[in-house]
């Protein structure tokens, strides 16, 4: 009896293991194990942070808890600059912009259109929901010291200055920024003076522009481009190998970052309650664009179900959410798109690095934030003011690479557009740690879907490039065979001549 029971149990287990449904689940778990580990680490980090908050840990203890996450972020950011440089030069050189200029045009046009749409979406939500209440301002504002003024022209001029840096090496550590300083005139009156300064932070926009020009010209050099192109190709492959080792530390880094952030918040509950309507408006806008709008765009243009593509982006999106940095998640994004989704490397190496100017989440956030600050100050906005906010937010979001620090600093600078007091921006700092994570995922998903859409629209150009590459390989093979045959014939002739008696 026991033997029969054991055999029946073994038979049942074998049937379960060989079941198609079980095999599908096991296959999915194996292919998405990194995503599962990251999601588990996010939950663990939140629970651990909430558990440790009441213990009032010392600053040294909090530093040690956050230390693994800090090292993880530093490692990812260390890889960003080599990735951007090697990817852009390889992408521009292989894409051959002279033949495939439409790819670049489609990318830039799509970036601009989605940024404008997100600004309009943010303005619409801000006007309909009306998250700002004067009651918030009376008891919660503090003084804020930051840039005094900004206008739309300054934003465009700064973008141009950073687009063409004076020194390429300086561009790796500093950006150009226009600020207004208060000076005393001869009449002892205070006036604002425009000053152009250099601020700490990588001028990604200038590096992108230089690499695009360098790669484009390199692509026209024919056979002479191969040594240089091979150098950057090897650099990219080395970064990929480094990433393979770093990527498995993502769960540890993610849990550390989130746990440390939750512990350091002064008053979590009160802050979330007071600014809940602002959080709902912004995060609701992010989710509406991410889960509905961008999926519809993908379905209409690519004519495929967008959800498998969206789910496959899980590791990159989870990393962006945890680190609140699109740049930090860029190496993982490359790995997902190139290896898992099998996207065309020519498109990924071209689109993702220049995605710095594609800040869909920031565009929506800036417009909602300015309306929120105007509403708590009881400012009545007309069509002209709303249009000005929209234009300024679009320019600021696309030139964010020229502005140091996070998008919250852009809010401070944009307050002068419609004369909003900058002191009230301190309210947004209280919840920016949470909103910034959703904002970053929107910024990243905009780049990832741009890759898919531009690749679909550029299918003919890419196929022509592949055909030309195959022909070049065939010609090299035929010419190589011909040369070898000719060398053998010459060697045989020389040998015959040598052996012939004189």
Coordinates of C-alpha atoms in Angstrom, one line a residue:
X1 CA 0.0 0.0 0.0
X2 CA 2.7 2.4 1.0
X3 CA 4.6 1.6 -2.2
X4 CA 1.5 2.3 -4.3
X5 CA 0.9 5.6 -2.5
X6 CA 4.5 6.6 -3.1
X7 CA 4.2 5.7 -6.8
X8 CA 0.9 7.6 -7.1
X9 CA 2.4 10.6 -5.4
X10 CA 5.5 10.5 -7.7
X11 CA 3.1 10.3 -10.7
X12 CA 1.1 13.3 -9.5
X13 CA 4.3 15.3 -9.0
X14 CA 5.6 14.3 -12.4
X15 CA 2.3 15.4 -14.1
X16 CA 2.4 18.7 -12.2
X17 CA 6.0 19.3 -13.3
X18 CA 5.3 18.5 -16.9
X19 CA 2.1 20.5 -17.0
X20 CA 2.3 23.3 -19.6
X21 CA 0.9 25.9 -17.2
X22 CA 3.6 25.0 -14.6
X23 CA 6.3 25.1 -17.2
X24 CA 5.1 28.6 -18.3
X25 CA 5.1 29.9 -14.8
X26 CA 8.6 28.5 -14.1
X27 CA 9.9 29.9 -17.3
X28 CA 8.5 33.4 -16.5
X29 CA 9.9 33.3 -13.0
X30 CA 13.3 32.4 -14.3
X31 CA 13.3 35.1 -17.0
X32 CA 12.0 37.7 -14.5
X33 CA 13.9 36.8 -11.4
X34 CA 15.7 40.2 -11.3
X35 CA 12.4 42.0 -11.4
X36 CA 11.0 39.8 -8.6
X37 CA 14.0 40.4 -6.4
X38 CA 13.8 44.2 -6.9
X39 CA 10.1 44.3 -6.1
X40 CA 10.7 42.2 -3.0
X41 CA 13.5 44.5 -2.0
X42 CA 11.2 47.6 -2.4
X43 CA 8.6 46.1 -0.1
X44 CA 11.3 45.0 2.4
X45 CA 12.9 48.5 2.4
X46 CA 9.5 50.1 3.0
X47 CA 8.6 47.7 5.9
X48 CA 12.1 48.0 7.4
X49 CA 12.0 51.8 7.2
X50 CA 8.6 52.0 8.9
X51 CA 9.7 49.6 11.6
X52 CA 12.9 51.5 12.4
X53 CA 11.4 55.0 12.4
X54 CA 10.0 54.8 15.9
X55 CA 13.4 53.8 17.3
X56 CA 14.9 57.2 16.6
X57 CA 18.2 55.8 15.4
X58 CA 21.4 57.9 15.6
X59 CA 22.7 59.6 12.5
X60 CA 25.6 57.2 12.3
X61 CA 23.3 54.2 12.3
X62 CA 21.1 55.8 9.6
X63 CA 24.3 56.5 7.5
X64 CA 25.3 52.8 7.8
X65 CA 21.9 51.6 6.7
X66 CA 22.0 54.0 3.7
X67 CA 25.6 53.2 2.9
X68 CA 25.0 50.2 0.6
X69 CA 22.5 52.2 -1.4
X70 CA 24.8 55.1 -1.7
X71 CA 27.6 52.9 -3.0
X72 CA 25.2 51.3 -5.5
X73 CA 24.1 54.7 -6.8
X74 CA 27.7 55.9 -7.1
X75 CA 28.6 52.8 -9.1
X76 CA 25.7 53.2 -11.5
X77 CA 26.4 56.9 -12.0
X78 CA 30.0 56.1 -12.6
X79 CA 29.0 54.1 -15.6
X80 CA 26.7 56.7 -17.1
X81 CA 29.3 59.0 -18.8
X82 CA 31.2 56.1 -20.6
X83 CA 27.9 54.6 -21.6
X84 CA 26.6 57.9 -23.1
X85 CA 29.8 58.6 -25.0
X86 CA 30.4 55.2 -26.4
X87 CA 26.7 54.6 -27.2
X88 CA 26.2 57.9 -29.0
X89 CA 29.3 57.6 -31.1
X90 CA 28.6 54.0 -32.1
X91 CA 24.9 54.8 -32.7
X92 CA 25.6 57.9 -34.8
X93 CA 28.4 56.3 -36.8
X94 CA 26.5 53.1 -37.6
X95 CA 23.3 54.9 -38.2
X96 CA 24.9 57.1 -40.8
X97 CA 22.8 60.2 -40.3
X98 CA 23.5 61.3 -43.9
X99 CA 21.3 58.4 -45.1
X100 CA 19.0 58.0 -42.1
X101 CA 18.4 61.6 -41.0
X102 CA 14.7 60.7 -40.7
X103 CA 15.5 58.6 -37.6
X104 CA 16.9 61.6 -35.8
X105 CA 14.1 63.8 -37.0
X106 CA 11.4 61.3 -35.8
X107 CA 13.1 61.1 -32.4
X108 CA 13.3 64.8 -31.8
X109 CA 9.8 65.4 -33.0
X110 CA 8.4 62.7 -30.8
X111 CA 10.3 64.1 -27.8
X112 CA 8.9 67.6 -28.3
X113 CA 5.3 66.4 -28.9
X114 CA 5.2 64.2 -25.8
X115 CA 6.7 67.0 -23.7
X116 CA 4.1 69.4 -24.9
X117 CA 1.3 66.8 -24.3
X118 CA 2.5 66.3 -20.7
X119 CA 2.6 70.0 -20.0
X120 CA -1.0 70.3 -21.3
X121 CA -2.0 67.3 -19.3
X122 CA -0.5 68.8 -16.1
X123 CA -2.2 72.2 -16.7
X124 CA -5.5 70.4 -17.3
X125 CA -5.3 68.4 -14.1
X126 CA -4.1 71.3 -12.1
X127 CA -7.0 73.5 -13.2
X128 CA -9.6 70.7 -12.8
X129 CA -8.5 69.2 -9.5
X130 CA -7.3 72.5 -8.0
X131 CA -4.9 70.9 -5.4
X132 CA -3.7 74.3 -4.0
X133 CA -5.3 75.6 -0.8
X134 CA -4.4 78.8 1.0
X135 CA -4.6 76.9 4.3
X136 CA -1.4 75.1 3.5
X137 CA 0.6 78.3 3.1
X138 CA -0.3 79.9 6.5
X139 CA 1.4 77.4 8.8
X140 CA 3.9 75.4 6.7
X141 CA 6.0 77.7 4.6
X142 CA 9.6 78.5 5.4
X143 CA 12.2 80.8 3.7
X144 CA 14.0 79.3 0.7
X145 CA 17.2 80.6 -0.7
X146 CA 17.6 79.8 -4.3
X147 CA 17.8 81.4 -7.8
X148 CA 16.0 84.6 -7.8
X149 CA 14.5 84.8 -11.2
X150 CA 14.2 83.0 -14.5
X151 CA 12.4 83.7 -17.7
X152 CA 11.8 81.7 -20.9
X153 CA 14.6 83.4 -22.8
X154 CA 17.1 82.6 -20.1
X155 CA 16.1 78.9 -20.3
X156 CA 16.6 78.8 -24.1
X157 CA 19.9 80.8 -23.9
X158 CA 21.3 78.5 -21.2
X159 CA 20.3 75.5 -23.3
X160 CA 22.3 76.9 -26.2
X161 CA 25.3 77.7 -24.0
X162 CA 25.4 74.2 -22.6
X163 CA 24.8 72.7 -26.1
X164 CA 28.1 74.3 -27.2
X165 CA 30.4 74.2 -24.1
X166 CA 33.7 76.1 -24.1
X167 CA 35.6 73.1 -22.8
X168 CA 34.6 69.5 -23.3
X169 CA 36.5 68.4 -20.1
X170 CA 34.8 71.1 -18.1
X171 CA 31.4 69.9 -19.5
X172 CA 32.0 66.6 -17.6
X173 CA 31.8 68.4 -14.2
X174 CA 30.1 71.8 -14.7
X175 CA 27.1 73.4 -16.4
X176 CA 26.3 77.0 -17.5
X177 CA 23.5 78.6 -15.6
X178 CA 22.0 82.2 -15.7
X179 CA 21.1 83.6 -12.3
X180 CA 20.0 86.9 -10.9
X181 CA 21.9 88.5 -8.0
X182 CA 20.8 91.4 -5.9
X183 CA 23.2 94.3 -6.1
X184 CA 23.1 97.8 -4.6
X185 CA 23.1 100.7 -7.1
X186 CA 24.5 104.2 -6.6
X187 CA 21.1 105.3 -5.3
X188 CA 21.2 102.6 -2.6
X189 CA 18.4 100.7 -4.3
X190 CA 18.4 97.0 -4.8
X191 CA 18.4 95.8 -8.4
X192 CA 18.7 92.3 -10.0
X193 CA 21.8 91.7 -12.1
X194 CA 22.0 88.9 -14.6
X195 CA 25.0 86.7 -14.0
X196 CA 26.2 83.7 -16.0
X197 CA 27.9 81.1 -13.7
X198 CA 29.2 77.6 -13.8
X199 CA 27.5 75.1 -11.5
X200 CA 28.6 71.7 -10.4
X201 CA 27.0 68.9 -12.4
X202 CA 27.7 67.1 -15.7
X203 CA 26.7 69.0 -18.8
X204 CA 25.1 66.0 -20.4
X205 CA 23.5 68.2 -23.2
X206 CA 26.9 69.4 -24.4
X207 CA 28.5 66.0 -24.3
X208 CA 25.5 64.5 -26.2
X209 CA 25.8 67.2 -28.9
X210 CA 29.6 66.7 -29.3
X211 CA 29.3 62.9 -29.5
X212 CA 26.5 63.2 -32.1
X213 CA 28.6 65.4 -34.3
X214 CA 31.7 63.3 -33.7
X215 CA 29.9 60.1 -34.5
X216 CA 28.1 61.5 -37.5
X217 CA 31.3 62.7 -39.1
X218 CA 33.1 59.5 -38.1
X219 CA 30.4 57.5 -40.0
X220 CA 31.4 59.2 -43.3
X221 CA 35.1 58.3 -43.0
X222 CA 34.7 54.9 -44.7
X223 CA 37.3 52.3 -43.9
X224 CA 39.3 54.7 -41.8
X225 CA 36.6 54.9 -39.1
X226 CA 37.0 51.2 -38.1
X227 CA 39.9 51.6 -35.6
X228 CA 38.1 54.4 -33.7
X229 CA 34.7 52.7 -34.0
X230 CA 36.2 49.5 -32.7
X231 CA 37.7 51.3 -29.7
X232 CA 34.3 52.7 -28.6
X233 CA 32.6 49.3 -29.4
X234 CA 35.0 47.6 -27.0
X235 CA 34.4 50.3 -24.4
X236 CA 30.7 49.6 -24.6
X237 CA 31.2 45.9 -24.3
X238 CA 33.5 46.4 -21.3
X239 CA 30.8 48.5 -19.6
X240 CA 28.2 45.8 -20.3
X241 CA 30.4 43.2 -18.6
X242 CA 30.9 45.4 -15.6
X243 CA 27.1 45.9 -15.5
X244 CA 26.6 42.1 -15.4
X245 CA 28.3 42.0 -12.1
X246 CA 26.8 45.2 -10.7
X247 CA 23.2 44.4 -11.6
X248 CA 22.8 41.6 -9.1
X249 CA 23.5 44.1 -6.2
X250 CA 20.4 46.0 -7.3
X251 CA 18.0 44.5 -4.7
X252 CA 20.5 45.3 -1.8
X253 CA 21.0 48.9 -3.1
X254 CA 17.3 49.5 -3.6
X255 CA 16.3 48.3 -0.1
X256 CA 19.0 50.4 1.4
X257 CA 18.0 53.6 -0.4
X258 CA 14.3 53.3 0.3
X259 CA 14.8 52.3 4.0
X260 CA 17.2 55.2 4.6
X261 CA 14.9 57.7 3.0
X262 CA 11.9 56.7 5.0
X263 CA 13.8 56.8 8.3
X264 CA 15.1 60.3 7.7
X265 CA 11.7 61.9 7.0
X266 CA 10.7 64.3 9.8
X267 CA 6.9 63.9 9.9
X268 CA 5.7 61.3 7.4
X269 CA 2.0 61.2 8.2
X270 CA 1.3 64.9 8.6
X271 CA 3.1 65.8 5.4
X272 CA 1.3 63.2 3.3
X273 CA -2.1 64.2 4.7
X274 CA -1.6 67.9 4.1
X275 CA -0.3 67.6 0.6
X276 CA -2.3 64.5 -0.4
X277 CA -4.3 66.3 -3.1
X278 CA -1.1 67.5 -4.8
X279 CA 0.3 64.0 -4.6
X280 CA -2.9 62.5 -6.0
X281 CA -2.9 65.1 -8.9
X282 CA 0.7 64.6 -9.9
X283 CA 1.0 60.8 -9.4
X284 CA -2.5 60.3 -11.0
X285 CA -1.2 62.2 -14.0
X286 CA 1.9 60.1 -14.2
X287 CA 0.0 56.9 -14.0
X288 CA -2.6 58.1 -16.5
X289 CA 0.1 58.9 -19.1
X290 CA 2.1 55.7 -18.3
X291 CA -0.7 53.2 -18.2
X292 CA -3.1 54.6 -20.7
X293 CA -1.8 57.4 -23.0
X294 CA 1.6 55.9 -23.9
X295 CA 0.1 52.4 -24.3
X296 CA -2.5 53.8 -26.8
X297 CA 0.3 55.5 -28.7
X298 CA 2.3 52.3 -28.9
X299 CA -0.8 50.2 -30.0
X300 CA -1.8 52.7 -32.7
X301 CA 1.7 53.1 -34.2
X302 CA 3.3 49.7 -33.6
X303 CA 0.0 47.8 -33.9
X304 CA 0.9 45.3 -31.2
X305 CA -0.2 44.8 -27.6
X306 CA 1.9 47.1 -25.5
X307 CA 1.6 45.1 -22.2
X308 CA 4.3 42.5 -22.9
X309 CA 6.7 45.3 -23.8
X310 CA 5.7 47.3 -20.7
X311 CA 6.1 44.3 -18.4
X312 CA 9.5 43.5 -19.8
X313 CA 10.7 46.9 -18.8
X314 CA 10.1 46.0 -15.1
X315 CA 13.8 45.9 -13.9
X316 CA 14.6 49.2 -15.5
X317 CA 11.4 50.9 -14.1
X318 CA 11.9 49.4 -10.7
X319 CA 15.5 50.7 -10.6
X320 CA 14.4 54.1 -11.7
X321 CA 11.6 54.2 -9.0
X322 CA 14.0 53.1 -6.3
X323 CA 16.9 55.4 -7.2
X324 CA 14.8 58.4 -8.5
X325 CA 17.4 58.8 -11.2
X326 CA 17.0 58.0 -14.9
X327 CA 20.7 58.3 -15.4
X328 CA 21.4 55.7 -12.7
X329 CA 19.0 53.2 -14.4
X330 CA 20.4 53.8 -17.9
X331 CA 22.8 50.8 -17.9
X332 CA 20.1 48.5 -16.8
X333 CA 17.7 50.0 -19.4
X334 CA 20.3 49.2 -22.1
X335 CA 20.6 45.6 -20.9
X336 CA 16.8 45.1 -20.9
X337 CA 16.2 46.6 -24.4
X338 CA 19.2 45.0 -26.1
X339 CA 19.2 41.6 -24.5
X340 CA 15.6 40.9 -23.4
X341 CA 13.5 42.8 -25.9
X342 CA 16.0 42.4 -28.8
X343 CA 15.6 46.0 -29.9
X344 CA 17.8 47.3 -32.8
X345 CA 21.1 48.4 -31.2
X346 CA 21.4 51.2 -33.7
X347 CA 18.2 52.7 -32.3
X348 CA 18.9 52.1 -28.6
X349 CA 22.4 53.5 -28.8
X350 CA 21.0 56.6 -30.5
X351 CA 17.7 57.3 -28.7
X352 CA 18.5 56.5 -25.0
X353 CA 21.5 58.7 -24.6
X354 CA 19.8 61.8 -26.1
X355 CA 16.7 60.9 -23.9
X356 CA 18.2 63.5 -21.5
X357 CA 16.0 66.1 -23.2
X358 CA 13.0 63.9 -23.0
X359 CA 11.5 64.6 -19.6
X360 CA 7.8 63.7 -19.9
X361 CA 7.4 63.3 -16.1
X362 CA 9.2 66.5 -15.3
X363 CA 7.1 68.5 -17.9
X364 CA 3.8 67.3 -16.2
X365 CA 5.2 67.9 -12.7
X366 CA 6.4 71.4 -13.4
X367 CA 3.1 72.6 -14.7
X368 CA 1.1 71.1 -11.8
X369 CA 3.6 72.5 -9.3
X370 CA 3.4 76.0 -10.6
X371 CA -0.4 75.9 -10.6
X372 CA -0.4 74.5 -7.1
X373 CA 1.8 77.4 -5.9
X374 CA -0.3 79.9 -7.6
X375 CA -3.5 78.5 -6.1
X376 CA -2.2 78.6 -2.5
X377 CA -1.3 82.2 -3.1
X378 CA -4.8 83.0 -4.5
X379 CA -3.4 84.2 -7.8
X380 CA -6.0 84.5 -10.5
X381 CA -4.5 83.2 -13.8
X382 CA -5.8 84.2 -17.2
X383 CA -5.2 82.5 -20.5
X384 CA -2.0 84.5 -21.1
X385 CA -0.5 83.4 -17.8
X386 CA -1.4 79.8 -18.4
X387 CA 0.1 79.9 -21.9
X388 CA 3.3 81.4 -20.4
X389 CA 3.5 78.6 -17.8
X390 CA 3.1 76.0 -20.5
X391 CA 5.8 77.5 -22.7
X392 CA 8.2 77.9 -19.8
X393 CA 7.6 74.4 -18.4
X394 CA 8.2 72.9 -21.9
X395 CA 11.5 74.8 -22.3
X396 CA 12.6 74.0 -18.8
X397 CA 11.9 70.3 -18.9
X398 CA 13.8 69.9 -22.2
X399 CA 16.7 71.9 -21.0
X400 CA 16.9 70.2 -17.6
X401 CA 20.4 69.0 -18.3
X402 CA 21.5 72.6 -18.1
X403 CA 20.1 72.9 -14.6
X404 CA 21.9 71.5 -11.5
X405 CA 20.0 69.4 -8.9
X406 CA 16.5 68.0 -9.2
X407 CA 13.3 69.3 -10.9
X408 CA 12.4 71.0 -7.6
X409 CA 15.0 73.6 -8.3
X410 CA 13.4 74.2 -11.7
X411 CA 10.2 75.0 -9.9
X412 CA 12.0 77.7 -7.8
X413 CA 13.4 79.3 -11.0
X414 CA 10.1 79.2 -12.8
X415 CA 8.2 80.9 -10.0
X416 CA 9.4 84.3 -11.4
X417 CA 7.5 83.6 -14.7
X418 CA 4.2 84.7 -13.0
X419 CA 5.7 86.2 -9.8
X420 CA 4.9 83.3 -7.4
X421 CA 6.7 83.7 -4.0
X422 CA 9.5 81.2 -3.8
X423 CA 9.1 80.7 -0.1
X424 CA 6.1 78.3 -0.7
X425 CA 8.3 75.9 -2.7
X426 CA 9.4 74.5 0.7
X427 CA 6.0 72.7 0.8
X428 CA 7.0 70.6 -2.3
X429 CA 10.2 69.5 -0.7
X430 CA 8.3 67.6 1.9
X431 CA 6.8 65.2 -0.6
X432 CA 9.3 65.4 -3.5
X433 CA 11.0 62.2 -2.2
X434 CA 7.8 60.3 -3.2
X435 CA 6.7 62.3 -6.3
X436 CA 10.2 62.2 -7.7
X437 CA 10.1 58.4 -8.0
X438 CA 6.9 58.4 -10.1
X439 CA 8.3 61.3 -12.1
X440 CA 11.5 59.4 -12.9
X441 CA 9.7 56.3 -14.1
X442 CA 7.6 58.5 -16.5
X443 CA 10.8 60.1 -17.8
X444 CA 12.4 56.6 -18.4
X445 CA 9.3 55.0 -19.9
X446 CA 9.1 57.8 -22.4
X447 CA 12.6 57.0 -23.7
X448 CA 11.9 53.2 -23.8
X449 CA 8.7 53.7 -25.8
X450 CA 10.5 56.1 -28.1
X451 CA 12.9 53.3 -29.0
X452 CA 10.0 51.0 -30.0
X453 CA 8.1 53.7 -31.9
X454 CA 11.1 55.1 -33.8
X455 CA 12.3 51.6 -34.7
X456 CA 8.9 50.7 -36.1
X457 CA 8.6 54.0 -38.1
X458 CA 12.2 53.5 -39.4
X459 CA 11.8 49.9 -40.4
X460 CA 12.6 50.5 -44.1
X461 CA 15.7 52.5 -43.4
X462 CA 17.0 49.9 -41.0
X463 CA 16.3 47.1 -43.4
X464 CA 18.2 49.0 -46.2
X465 CA 21.1 49.4 -43.8
X466 CA 21.1 45.7 -43.0
X467 CA 21.0 44.8 -46.7
X468 CA 23.9 47.2 -47.4
X469 CA 25.9 45.7 -44.5
X470 CA 25.3 42.1 -45.9
X471 CA 26.4 43.2 -49.4
X472 CA 29.6 44.7 -47.9
X473 CA 30.4 41.5 -46.0
X474 CA 29.8 39.5 -49.2
X475 CA 32.0 41.8 -51.2
X476 CA 34.8 41.5 -48.6
X477 CA 34.4 37.8 -48.7
X478 CA 34.6 37.6 -52.5
X479 CA 37.5 40.0 -52.7
X480 CA 39.3 38.2 -50.0
X481 CA 38.9 34.9 -51.8
X482 CA 40.0 36.5 -55.1
X483 CA 43.1 37.9 -53.4
X484 CA 44.0 34.6 -51.8
X485 CA 43.6 32.8 -55.2
X486 CA 45.8 35.5 -56.8
X487 CA 48.4 35.2 -54.1
X488 CA 48.5 31.4 -54.5
X489 CA 48.8 31.7 -58.3
X490 CA 51.7 34.2 -57.9
X491 CA 53.5 32.0 -55.4
X492 CA 53.1 29.0 -57.8
X493 CA 54.5 31.1 -60.7
X494 CA 57.4 32.3 -58.6
X495 CA 58.2 28.8 -57.5
X496 CA 58.1 27.5 -61.1
X497 CA 60.3 30.4 -62.3
X498 CA 62.8 29.6 -59.5
X499 CA 62.9 25.9 -60.4
X500 CA 63.4 26.5 -64.1
X501 CA 67.0 25.8 -65.1
X502 CA 68.9 28.7 -66.8

